[in-house]
Each structure stands twice: as C-alpha cells, then as structure tokens.
XYZ file of C-alpha atoms in Angstrom:
616
model
C 29.667 35.267 20.982
C 29.779 34.632 25.139
C 32.799 37.018 25.490
C 31.115 40.034 23.233
C 28.363 40.180 25.593
C 30.388 40.012 28.928
C 30.823 43.820 28.909
C 27.379 44.514 27.132
C 25.648 42.361 30.057
C 27.987 42.993 33.004
C 24.829 44.257 35.171
C 22.916 41.231 33.916
C 21.103 39.513 37.318
C 21.226 35.607 36.700
C 18.572 33.905 38.828
C 18.803 30.215 39.821
C 16.918 27.913 37.607
C 14.154 27.263 40.421
C 13.276 30.787 40.749
C 13.449 31.082 36.740
C 10.691 28.269 36.626
C 8.771 29.773 39.488
C 8.839 32.982 37.644
C 7.705 31.480 34.608
C 5.239 29.538 35.693
C 3.624 32.929 37.235
C 3.905 34.500 34.294
C 2.204 32.162 32.013
C -0.484 31.574 34.478
C -1.107 35.181 34.512
C -1.165 35.760 30.855
C -3.359 32.585 29.992
C -5.616 31.817 32.935
C -4.542 28.214 32.138
C -6.407 25.815 34.505
C -4.842 22.210 34.685
C -6.759 19.647 32.646
C -7.171 16.185 32.709
C -5.154 14.528 30.057
C -7.389 11.615 29.151
C -8.097 10.439 25.712
C -11.407 11.029 23.862
C -11.361 8.005 21.619
C -10.986 4.599 22.815
C -8.541 1.731 21.224
C -10.321 -0.186 18.597
C -9.759 -4.119 19.707
C -7.469 -5.806 17.482
C -9.980 -8.281 16.263
C -11.996 -5.201 14.697
C -8.741 -4.146 13.194
C -7.597 -7.260 11.692
C -11.192 -7.747 10.159
C -10.401 -5.075 7.371
C -11.893 -6.002 3.784
C -8.961 -5.997 1.334
C -9.009 -4.275 -2.077
C -9.477 -7.557 -3.714
C -12.858 -7.982 -1.690
C -14.136 -4.718 -3.122
C -16.523 -4.213 -5.726
C -14.811 -3.588 -8.987
C -15.975 -0.291 -9.742
C -12.962 0.999 -12.156
C -10.786 -0.399 -15.328
C -7.161 0.872 -15.098
C -5.457 0.716 -18.304
C -1.811 1.075 -18.068
C 1.628 0.846 -19.918
C 3.072 -2.297 -18.246
C 1.789 -5.483 -17.378
C 3.961 -4.656 -13.857
C 2.677 -1.679 -12.319
C 4.958 1.196 -12.780
C 5.493 3.912 -10.019
C 2.674 6.237 -11.403
C 0.210 3.227 -11.743
C 1.447 2.297 -7.965
C 0.639 5.810 -6.883
C -2.996 5.991 -8.809
C -3.816 2.292 -7.312
C -3.015 4.094 -3.387
C -5.458 6.769 -4.039
C -8.196 4.262 -5.250
C -7.306 2.070 -2.194
C -7.527 4.965 0.063
C -11.272 6.165 -1.329
C -12.565 2.514 -1.136
C -12.518 1.905 -4.822
C -12.250 -1.393 -6.143
C -10.339 -1.970 -9.252
C -9.117 -4.287 -11.977
C -5.770 -3.392 -14.056
C -4.992 -4.088 -18.008
C -1.911 -3.454 -19.846
C -2.644 -0.897 -22.782
C -0.901 -3.996 -25.097
C -3.429 -6.560 -23.702
C -6.077 -4.128 -24.514
C -5.385 -3.678 -27.977
C -4.488 -6.984 -28.951
C -7.097 -9.236 -26.500
C -9.950 -6.772 -26.192
C -11.249 -4.979 -23.451
C -13.564 -6.860 -20.828
C -17.229 -6.242 -20.628
C -17.232 -2.556 -19.802
C -20.711 -2.712 -18.366
C -19.354 -4.245 -15.404
C -17.524 -0.861 -14.256
C -18.731 2.333 -13.416
C -15.185 3.981 -14.487
C -12.163 3.925 -16.823
C -8.843 4.943 -16.063
C -6.344 5.744 -18.988
C -3.234 5.758 -17.532
C -1.339 4.924 -20.380
C 1.264 7.079 -23.237
C -0.071 4.523 -25.509
C -3.334 5.318 -26.461
C -2.521 5.041 -30.217
C -2.681 1.387 -29.673
C -6.014 1.661 -28.121
C -6.945 3.848 -31.430
C -5.716 1.234 -34.087
C -7.109 -1.648 -32.411
C -10.550 -0.233 -31.794
C -10.685 -0.629 -28.168
C -10.610 3.501 -28.035
C -13.772 3.678 -30.102
C -15.411 1.280 -27.593
C -14.451 2.978 -24.697
C -15.709 6.154 -26.180
C -18.810 4.498 -26.959
C -19.317 3.240 -23.587
C -18.709 6.839 -22.061
C -21.065 8.561 -24.244
C -23.690 6.220 -23.151
C -23.115 6.800 -19.683
C -19.829 5.847 -18.359
C -17.132 7.460 -16.808
C -13.275 8.272 -18.247
C -10.229 9.562 -16.458
C -7.440 10.601 -18.683
C -4.985 10.418 -15.738
C -1.820 10.715 -17.526
C -0.591 13.739 -19.601
C 0.122 12.644 -23.165
C 0.990 15.490 -25.729
C 0.539 12.739 -28.623
C -2.843 11.362 -27.473
C -4.748 9.405 -29.955
C -7.766 10.240 -27.464
C -7.438 14.061 -27.973
C -6.701 13.564 -31.503
C -9.481 11.266 -32.558
C -12.290 12.947 -30.093
C -11.414 16.447 -29.530
C -15.236 17.382 -29.147
C -15.638 14.965 -26.293
C -12.432 15.948 -24.368
C -13.928 19.771 -24.813
C -10.717 20.791 -27.386
C -11.546 23.583 -29.698
C -8.002 24.248 -30.863
C -4.734 22.021 -29.962
C -1.249 23.335 -30.397
C 1.550 21.254 -31.594
C 4.176 20.431 -29.244
C 3.958 20.215 -25.227
C 3.751 23.129 -23.238
C 6.277 23.262 -20.031
C 4.480 23.241 -16.615
C 5.820 25.385 -13.758
C 2.921 26.703 -12.049
C -0.345 25.302 -10.379
C -3.251 27.778 -10.110
C -6.651 26.481 -8.827
C -9.758 28.533 -10.018
C -12.514 26.761 -8.910
C -13.082 25.213 -5.262
C -13.445 21.664 -6.467
C -10.690 21.011 -3.658
C -10.766 21.996 -0.242
C -8.181 24.921 0.894
C -8.770 25.986 -3.035
C -9.167 29.845 -2.590
C -6.467 31.633 -4.191
C -4.331 28.590 -4.014
C -1.214 28.915 -6.588
C 1.925 26.798 -6.179
C 5.252 27.093 -8.234
C 5.959 23.368 -8.946
C 9.937 23.721 -8.377
C 10.069 19.847 -7.222
C 8.317 18.835 -10.659
C 9.639 18.655 -14.121
C 6.292 18.273 -16.380
C 4.732 19.216 -19.737
C 0.942 19.445 -20.707
C -0.684 20.046 -23.831
C -1.125 23.505 -25.199
C -5.133 23.967 -26.167
C -8.212 25.985 -25.892
C -11.274 24.730 -24.834
C -15.084 24.837 -26.110
C -17.567 26.669 -23.830
C -18.946 23.777 -22.079
C -15.832 22.579 -20.744
C -15.129 23.316 -17.076
C -11.407 24.148 -16.187
C -10.553 23.581 -12.399
C -6.941 24.466 -12.480
C -4.793 26.180 -14.997
C -1.086 27.691 -15.279
C -2.461 31.206 -15.165
C 0.447 32.990 -16.926
C 0.505 30.804 -19.984
C -3.320 30.030 -19.716
C -2.661 26.183 -19.965
C -5.539 24.291 -18.629
C -4.097 21.759 -15.963
C -7.512 19.683 -14.835
C -10.448 20.045 -16.524
C -13.929 18.032 -17.221
C -16.543 17.605 -19.898
C -19.727 15.861 -20.207
C -19.868 13.394 -23.034
C -23.356 12.134 -24.246
C -24.770 10.588 -20.754
C -21.072 10.328 -19.381
C -18.152 12.462 -18.030
C -14.675 12.899 -19.029
C -12.179 14.071 -16.447
C -8.464 15.058 -17.648
C -5.172 15.459 -16.059
C -2.665 17.582 -17.918
C 0.097 17.225 -15.693
C 2.243 15.183 -14.382
C 3.274 15.849 -10.725
C 2.552 12.038 -9.147
C 4.047 11.008 -5.740
C 2.415 10.854 -2.281
C 2.662 14.619 -1.811
C 0.156 14.997 -5.021
C -2.607 12.348 -3.554
C -5.297 14.581 -2.850
C -5.094 16.491 -6.470
C -5.759 12.982 -8.064
C -8.402 12.131 -5.413
C -10.257 15.067 -6.066
C -9.926 14.494 -9.927
C -11.261 10.989 -9.527
C -14.434 12.337 -7.366
C -15.519 14.786 -9.830
C -16.510 11.764 -12.091
C -19.687 11.233 -10.229
C -22.918 13.210 -9.555
C -22.458 12.217 -5.833
C -19.192 10.650 -4.414
C -17.754 9.405 -1.056
C -14.780 8.295 0.604
C -13.522 7.399 4.070
C -11.075 10.165 5.853
C -9.117 9.972 8.919
C -10.291 13.644 10.298
C -7.357 14.741 12.515
C -5.023 17.471 12.921
C -2.176 16.539 15.458
C 0.883 18.497 16.320
C 4.127 17.179 17.607
C 7.036 18.932 19.496
C 9.837 16.952 19.201
C 12.732 17.166 21.690
C 10.773 18.529 24.361
C 10.848 18.159 27.469
C 14.591 17.744 26.977
C 17.531 19.355 28.239
C 18.166 22.943 26.746
C 21.860 23.931 25.907
C 23.467 26.504 28.344
C 24.681 29.886 27.613
C 24.449 32.136 24.665
C 23.401 30.926 20.978
C 23.759 33.643 18.069
C 20.335 33.846 16.532
C 18.471 34.116 20.129
C 20.777 36.865 21.728
C 20.555 38.767 18.152
C 16.712 38.945 18.377
C 16.099 38.614 22.055
C 19.164 39.550 23.885
C 19.121 36.530 26.402
C 20.695 33.239 26.930
C 19.027 30.437 25.934
C 17.248 29.207 29.107
C 15.988 32.347 29.802
C 14.661 32.717 26.306
C 12.804 29.693 26.254
C 11.775 29.924 29.608
C 10.255 33.300 29.772
C 9.435 33.923 25.950
C 9.148 30.987 23.752
C 7.471 28.912 26.696
C 4.413 31.225 27.431
C 3.946 32.404 23.406
C 3.355 28.418 22.726
C 1.083 28.119 25.425
C -0.879 30.925 24.144
C -0.960 29.649 20.998
C -2.027 26.009 22.246
C -5.000 28.228 24.038
C -6.030 30.629 21.424
C -6.449 27.831 18.602
C -6.911 24.753 20.659
C -4.137 22.600 19.422
C -3.171 19.752 21.978
C 0.602 19.516 21.523
C 2.088 16.055 21.548
C 5.260 16.579 23.327
C 7.862 13.929 22.688
C 10.643 13.485 25.574
C 14.305 12.858 25.388
C 16.104 12.284 28.570
C 19.806 13.313 27.291
C 22.017 14.066 24.435
C 24.529 11.906 25.288
C 25.623 9.652 22.493
C 25.790 6.176 24.470
C 24.476 3.010 22.433
C 25.573 0.469 25.015
C 24.320 -0.112 28.763
C 24.113 1.336 31.512
C 21.616 4.171 30.936
C 21.727 5.952 34.022
C 22.449 9.413 32.962
C 21.225 11.805 35.579
C 18.676 14.083 34.389
C 17.333 17.537 36.166
C 14.137 15.993 36.866
C 12.858 19.296 38.433
C 12.843 21.035 34.800
C 12.119 18.157 32.915
C 8.961 17.796 34.970
C 8.143 21.388 35.086
C 8.291 21.912 31.203
C 6.427 18.605 30.421
C 3.468 19.405 32.752
C 3.206 23.022 31.901
C 2.831 22.237 28.313
C 0.220 19.673 29.077
C -2.057 22.032 30.937
C -4.049 22.694 28.059
C -4.551 19.126 27.363
C -1.586 17.998 25.295
C 0.252 14.812 26.059
C 3.910 13.258 26.431
C 5.276 10.856 23.940
C 8.437 8.949 23.794
C 11.607 10.399 21.482
C 14.457 8.294 22.574
C 16.699 7.750 25.952
C 18.847 9.906 23.966
C 19.122 10.804 20.336
C 20.393 8.212 18.523
C 18.377 6.506 15.893
C 17.608 2.835 16.467
C 20.068 0.934 13.795
C 22.162 -1.820 14.244
C 25.800 -1.579 13.035
C 26.135 -1.911 9.506
C 23.497 0.768 8.718
C 24.500 3.447 6.201
C 22.966 6.791 6.851
C 22.282 8.703 3.731
C 24.441 11.714 4.957
C 26.537 12.213 7.870
C 24.456 13.315 10.875
C 27.163 12.392 13.452
C 25.410 9.377 15.121
C 26.342 6.271 16.363
C 24.547 2.816 15.480
C 23.856 0.007 18.059
C 25.305 -3.162 18.443
C 22.661 -5.242 19.618
C 18.595 -5.468 19.549
C 19.417 -5.937 23.334
C 20.930 -2.494 23.909
C 18.120 -1.115 21.666
C 15.739 -2.679 24.296
C 17.671 -1.381 27.159
C 17.618 2.187 26.130
C 13.614 1.562 25.179
C 13.401 0.255 28.966
C 15.160 3.584 30.334
C 13.112 5.982 28.190
C 9.842 4.624 29.416
C 10.846 4.081 33.147
C 12.374 8.048 33.279
C 9.353 9.265 31.625
C 6.653 7.498 33.903
C 8.858 8.397 36.987
C 8.492 11.889 35.847
C 4.892 12.074 34.598
C 2.954 9.126 36.552
C -0.324 10.606 35.758
C 0.198 10.017 31.856
C 0.279 6.723 29.954
C 2.653 7.529 26.910
C 1.640 5.600 23.789
C 3.372 7.304 20.757
C 7.275 7.241 19.782
C 8.619 9.404 17.426
C 11.986 8.138 15.922
C 14.959 10.361 16.318
C 15.830 12.252 13.109
C 12.872 9.704 11.622
C 15.080 6.709 11.116
C 14.494 3.637 12.558
C 14.961 0.053 11.595
C 12.813 -2.929 11.053
C 14.859 -4.566 14.011
C 14.039 -2.069 16.486
C 10.282 -1.769 15.240
C 10.395 -5.640 15.938
C 11.615 -4.875 19.420
C 8.891 -2.505 20.367
C 6.220 -4.607 19.337
C 7.358 -7.969 20.956
C 8.557 -6.256 24.277
C 6.839 -3.018 25.209
C 3.380 -2.867 25.062
C 3.538 0.816 25.949
C 4.610 1.923 22.327
C 1.224 1.392 20.484
C 2.130 4.094 17.690
C 4.898 5.249 15.900
C 5.081 8.410 13.929
C 7.814 9.158 11.367
C 7.303 10.472 7.992
C 4.993 10.154 5.244
C 7.307 11.406 2.449
C 10.642 10.875 2.561
C 14.344 11.061 1.352
C 17.565 9.136 2.337
C 17.328 6.905 4.934
C 14.193 8.470 6.576
C 11.347 5.820 7.999
C 8.607 6.488 5.564
C 4.917 5.175 6.573
C 1.402 5.258 5.453
C -1.444 6.115 7.702
C -2.430 2.642 8.755
C -1.948 -0.317 11.019
C 0.770 -2.639 10.707
C 0.603 -6.191 10.958
C 2.573 -6.004 14.098
C -0.725 -3.984 15.502
C 1.457 -0.740 15.752
C -0.303 2.335 14.276
C 1.632 4.155 11.921
C 0.960 7.857 12.200
C 3.406 9.769 9.638
C 4.171 13.770 9.967
C 3.430 15.129 6.837
C 4.762 18.790 7.276
C 7.380 20.403 9.670
C 8.793 23.587 10.467
C 7.352 26.878 11.920
C 7.250 28.723 8.205
C 4.069 28.065 6.572
C 6.034 27.328 3.323
C 4.797 26.508 -0.348
C 5.618 22.938 0.171
C 3.790 23.053 3.485
C 0.697 24.699 1.748
C 0.944 22.089 -1.153
C 1.265 19.071 1.262
C -1.733 20.249 3.445
C -3.810 21.162 0.629
C -3.304 17.470 -0.382
C -3.998 15.830 2.372
C -6.701 17.502 3.838
C -8.316 16.312 0.520
C -7.085 12.468 0.480
C -7.124 11.834 4.451
C -8.535 14.846 5.894
C -5.364 15.402 7.848
C -3.012 17.777 9.155
C 0.181 15.754 11.039
C 2.729 18.396 11.629
C 6.137 19.078 13.831
C 8.705 20.895 14.673
C 11.629 21.270 17.465
C 12.697 24.151 19.784
C 16.051 24.202 18.310
C 14.721 25.453 14.900
C 14.939 28.599 16.557
C 18.653 27.797 16.614
C 19.119 26.583 13.097
C 19.597 29.016 10.082
C 18.277 26.352 7.822
C 15.123 26.428 9.763
C 14.508 29.984 9.670
C 16.464 30.895 12.782
C 18.305 33.938 11.138
C 14.683 35.723 11.060
C 13.967 35.328 14.712
C 11.260 33.929 16.714
C 8.761 36.916 16.575
C 8.753 36.186 12.583
C 8.674 32.453 12.793
C 5.432 32.925 15.685
C 3.696 34.983 12.680
C 4.363 32.392 10.023
C 3.215 29.357 12.417
C 0.377 31.362 13.635
C -0.636 32.072 9.736
C -0.518 28.304 9.531
C -2.427 27.851 12.185
C -5.220 30.396 11.361
C -5.110 28.990 7.341
C -6.248 25.319 9.075
C -9.169 26.935 10.959
C -10.290 28.657 7.993
C -10.336 26.407 5.444
C -10.914 23.133 7.260
C -14.321 23.186 9.240
C -14.948 20.103 11.849
C -11.026 19.164 11.415
C -10.648 17.343 14.765
C -7.728 19.063 16.899
C -6.037 15.564 18.443
C -3.271 14.422 20.768
C -1.153 11.894 18.864
C -2.825 9.128 20.644
C -6.265 10.022 19.475
C -5.103 10.550 16.045
C -3.706 7.082 16.102
C -7.139 5.608 17.143
C -8.785 7.588 14.318
C -6.320 6.127 11.798
C -7.138 2.704 13.607
C -11.163 3.110 12.484
C -9.966 4.814 8.927
C -7.668 1.833 8.047
C -10.489 -0.925 9.611
C -13.318 0.408 7.299
C -14.284 0.809 3.707
C -17.053 2.397 2.249
C -19.646 0.833 -0.759
C -21.768 3.603 -2.205
C -25.354 3.027 -3.957
C -26.810 5.793 -5.834
C -30.608 6.204 -6.642
C -32.764 8.775 -8.461
C -33.116 11.033 -5.184
C -30.934 9.715 -2.570
C -27.430 7.902 -1.581
C -26.635 5.592 0.427
C -22.963 4.559 1.694
C -22.223 1.222 3.780
C -19.520 1.203 5.851
C -18.005 -2.512 6.238
C -16.200 -2.988 9.550
C -17.729 0.060 11.675
C -16.737 0.041 14.911
C -18.172 3.565 16.817
C -17.690 6.192 14.455
C -16.191 6.775 11.011
C -15.482 10.081 8.623
C -15.671 10.572 5.198
C -15.850 13.552 2.479
C -19.092 13.426 0.252
C -18.747 15.564 -3.143
C -22.452 16.384 -4.262
C -22.152 18.026 -7.842
C -25.266 20.131 -7.337
C -24.213 21.545 -11.000
C -25.417 18.057 -12.251
C -27.672 16.933 -9.582
C -29.743 19.605 -9.504
C -30.920 19.096 -5.957
C -30.145 19.872 -2.333
C -29.478 17.850 0.584
C -33.098 16.882 2.029
C -32.170 14.505 5.162
C -29.296 12.817 6.197
C -29.929 9.558 8.465
C -27.098 8.081 10.406
C -24.857 11.090 10.374
C -24.451 14.602 9.549
C -22.754 16.661 7.152
C -20.639 19.746 7.369
C -19.796 22.081 4.247
C -16.465 22.410 3.349
C -16.760 24.111 -0.301
C -19.586 24.758 -2.520
C -20.119 21.052 -3.302
C -17.813 19.224 -0.718
C -19.075 17.990 2.615
C -17.665 16.437 5.864
C -19.405 13.366 6.609
C -19.492 12.615 10.416
C -21.179 8.893 10.493
C -22.563 7.527 13.809
C -24.007 4.226 12.122
C -22.918 1.905 9.644
C -25.472 2.832 7.040
C -25.773 6.759 6.029
C -28.568 7.885 3.943
C -28.855 11.039 2.005
C -32.137 12.055 0.391
C -32.178 15.240 -1.929
C -34.907 17.687 -3.010
C -36.472 16.703 -6.340
C-alpha cells in the first residue's frame, strides 16, 4: 500500500513530529476556543465504612413472593432476582411444586406475586392459582414474568388477563416494538431480536387492556397490563432474559404500583481505550482511502480536533486510558523508551475539556497467568508470576505519573477486557492508586464480567455496556435497558477502530463520526439530567448507589422514600401513574423531580427522606 502512494505523493512535504504537534495545537485551539481546565473530581470518595454498611437483600422488607419452577433458581430466576435486588425490593422464593403441594404462605404479607414458572397447571390443579387470583382481585399485584403458551392462568382466567381470544399454538417473536412511553427512550423504539429465539401467545384483547409493546408485523402483544378488581396484572409475553434485557423487566415490575421509586446511579461515562498510546507509523489502507494521508497526520490533524469538538459540543469528559508501549514483554525489566513529547501532548490536549487519564497497561498484554486459556487466538502472552504483573503495574503507574504529574489516575481498564482474579488481588493489595476497574457488563468468551457495585476488596466495578462508533441496533437495545435499570451509559471505543474493518473502518471516519454524534444526540434527547462524568466520578456514583437502599411508603395523597445508608446525595427513578393516581405532584421535600416520560421522573435526593405530596 505504501509503494502505491509513493508516485501519487511525490510532492508531499513531511514535517517533523514536533512541528506537527505544534500545528495541531494551534488548529485545535483556534477551532474550539478551548481553555485549560482543572481536572478535579466533582464527587468525593465515599468512606469504606459507609460502603460496608450496605443493607443486604435478606434485610429488606419482603414485598414480593417469586414462584419459580425449581427449588434451586435457574438462570431466568437469577436474572429476575438481580433486577429486584437493583430495585431494592425484598423477596421470598418458592418452588411451584412446593406451592402446589404444601400451599402458599399468607399472601397478605406481600405486595406482589411473581409467576416465573412454566408449570401453572400445578398451581391450578391444587387450588393455589385460585388463591392467588382472589388475592389479586382484592388488591394484590401479579406479574406473569415468563411466557407460557399453555398457561393455566390464561386459560382459567382470560378476563382477568384481558384476553378476548387466544389462538392455539405459539407465535414466533422476532421484533420488539414499543407503543407507549412506559420506558425511557421508548419513542419510536423498535428492535430486531436477532440474538433471541422466543415465542409468545397469539391473543387479542378486551378494550380495557393496556398494551405497551408489540410485534407490529403480526400484531402480537409482548407486554401488557390489566386492572383486575382492586388489583393489577402485568404480563410478559416474550423470553428475552439476560443482563442486556434487565431494563425491560424493571419497567414491567414498576408498572404494578400507582407510584414506585427505585435507586439508580445516574452517570454517563465515555472511555477512549489505548489513548494516549503510540500510533502506528506510515500508511494504512482505510485511512489513506478516505483521507489521503498517513496515520500520524490523520490522527493529529483530523481525528483529534474532531474528537475535541465533540467533547466540547456535548460536554462529555473522556476518560483516556494509557498504553505505554505495544511491545509484548511479560517479564521485567519494563524500561521501554517512550516518546514522552507525543505521549504528554495527546493526553493533555484531550483533557483540556475536563477529562481525565486512566490506566490500561504498560503494554497491551492482559494480566493473566500461565495456564490461562483464551477463548480465541488473540496473539497475547501470559504472565509467569504475580510479581511480574506487579512490576508491570508499577512501571505503568510511574510512567503515567511522570507524564501527567497534575493527574491522579485511579481507573484501570483491562486490555481486551481480560483480567485474572490473581491480578485483581495484586491491585487491591499493592496498588492503592487503582480504585476502579472498568471491564464489561455483558461478556462473551474469557472477558472479565462485572456488575455495577463495589467488590469485597473495596475496588469499584464500573463495567462498560456498549462500544464502537456505530449506533448499532444492539447498542440502542443495551442503552435503552441500562437507562431504565441503572440510568447509566457506559461506552468505549479505540482510535484503531478506524483501521479495523470489523469495527467499521471501511466506512471511513466521516461516517463513523456521524453515527457516533447521532448516539450522543440521542442520549441528550432521551435522558434529561443524565450526568456526564469522568470514570472516576462515575465510580463514586456507583459507591453511593451500591451502599444505599430504598424503602417505600404510600399514603392516600403522598409517597415517602426512605434511603438507608444515605451519604450526601442519591438518585432514583419514580414512576407516577397519573392514569391511576389521578393526581399531579404538589410538592417534593428532600429532593427534586425531573420529568423523563409522561409518568417517569428522575429523582435527585438531597436528604435521606423524600416526601412527595399529590394534589387531591
């Protein structure tokens, strides 16, 4: 490729890297009018004593009874319980067979029953189903969380579930279309369920049934609700469980009550992996094709100013995670010479809009020991000992601190999102600088999986949920779910995405920049009040979220939220069903509400008790 350009570029003038960097600096500052900013954090770190005082799930008020197939929870049950844990909902579990043979507990002790079972005929035959439905009619809440094409509940109580007609046999479901704004970001939302194989009931409904999601092509309802006597029933008619769908399930659960509040993190974080890091020299096929320049010139004079313009326009402080060198040594000494001038220049320039520097690796070799087996051939080495891993981390931290003495990096991103527990133990025991690890929320292969929480070792887990520059269908699905579950956006990409065809490089930077900006604008339009944070601040928001739990109390004209283990601030989402409450918010003591949809509000709590009063 380089030879083919020698004739076409015989008159090209190559400038030294020093002049190129100076030119870039002048161009960027002129284009953006950027003023250097302090990169201090907005949130203070939560003391360990507060984090460790978290109330465990078993200590929460038992609001819900889950009836499930097996005595030992299956994966669908585990995911459901993860959702309830995230909502600060206490629950008991009971196997379907036990409920059918020994009877149900006193349902008056619960607010909600969740049917997460394919064996409702056992409940019907034993009379337990009649007991549940009578309880719902008297004011209870029922969530049918698992689709069941032969459900005795639907067959025995069609009116209660709003069913007018039900055709025999299942209906294949391949499309998810939201038709109400019961979720954040639901306007015009449609998703092709390529990663799911699922079926649902083929039914038609009575007029008083409220349908929230359908498969439009077949008019198959996927999520609906129905008032039954003094109670309410919500039905899920699709099996798309898993971490990427938790927001869908959270939203269904929150429909059950007239008013329902739950804690969220409220953080939007953008990671730029492998930056600052050495750029490849010379020419590269996709960059040359679209921009007619070598790699270094493109990144210095086109990509970097564009990135800073996006950072300035949308107010997103990038967290840039450092790679010192791409040599593949996994044994000391780690003394590779780096181009400090370039290294410092790129990092400081990217941080002028308030971003920060984080750690990625002295090199790009994942911190795993000999004997580790990668799920695919990535061309990486393994490390011979934890001492060698520690030596590389020490070199990484020393080099980064030397280049950026004004920074206090605290966030570590594992190379290729792969990390061993042995390496994490090294970090926790030997490197107090590393306070946060940011890997992945949903994983494949041997990647390191995380929840949004604080580990027992005190390190904050801040997983990334989406990646890449294209606002793909999957990215939209994941962002929709995480906005509704955690009110979080956590995204990463790499400069070398622009040189990898699998990540869209053949489409060119102009196209990828446009799709990335579409994503940024979508967030601004659909997530009011979403805090745009550096990863270190996002981690501190996770500390507050993980430490606290909500307790909820309803009255005729009010709603009280008590926050256990409140530190200094907390966020939540409140659903207020004006359709059923027939009221508007008169006052909010202890916080403020920001509208998100017609019935969802972002709660900013400033004290541990929030009281919402409604007009009569």
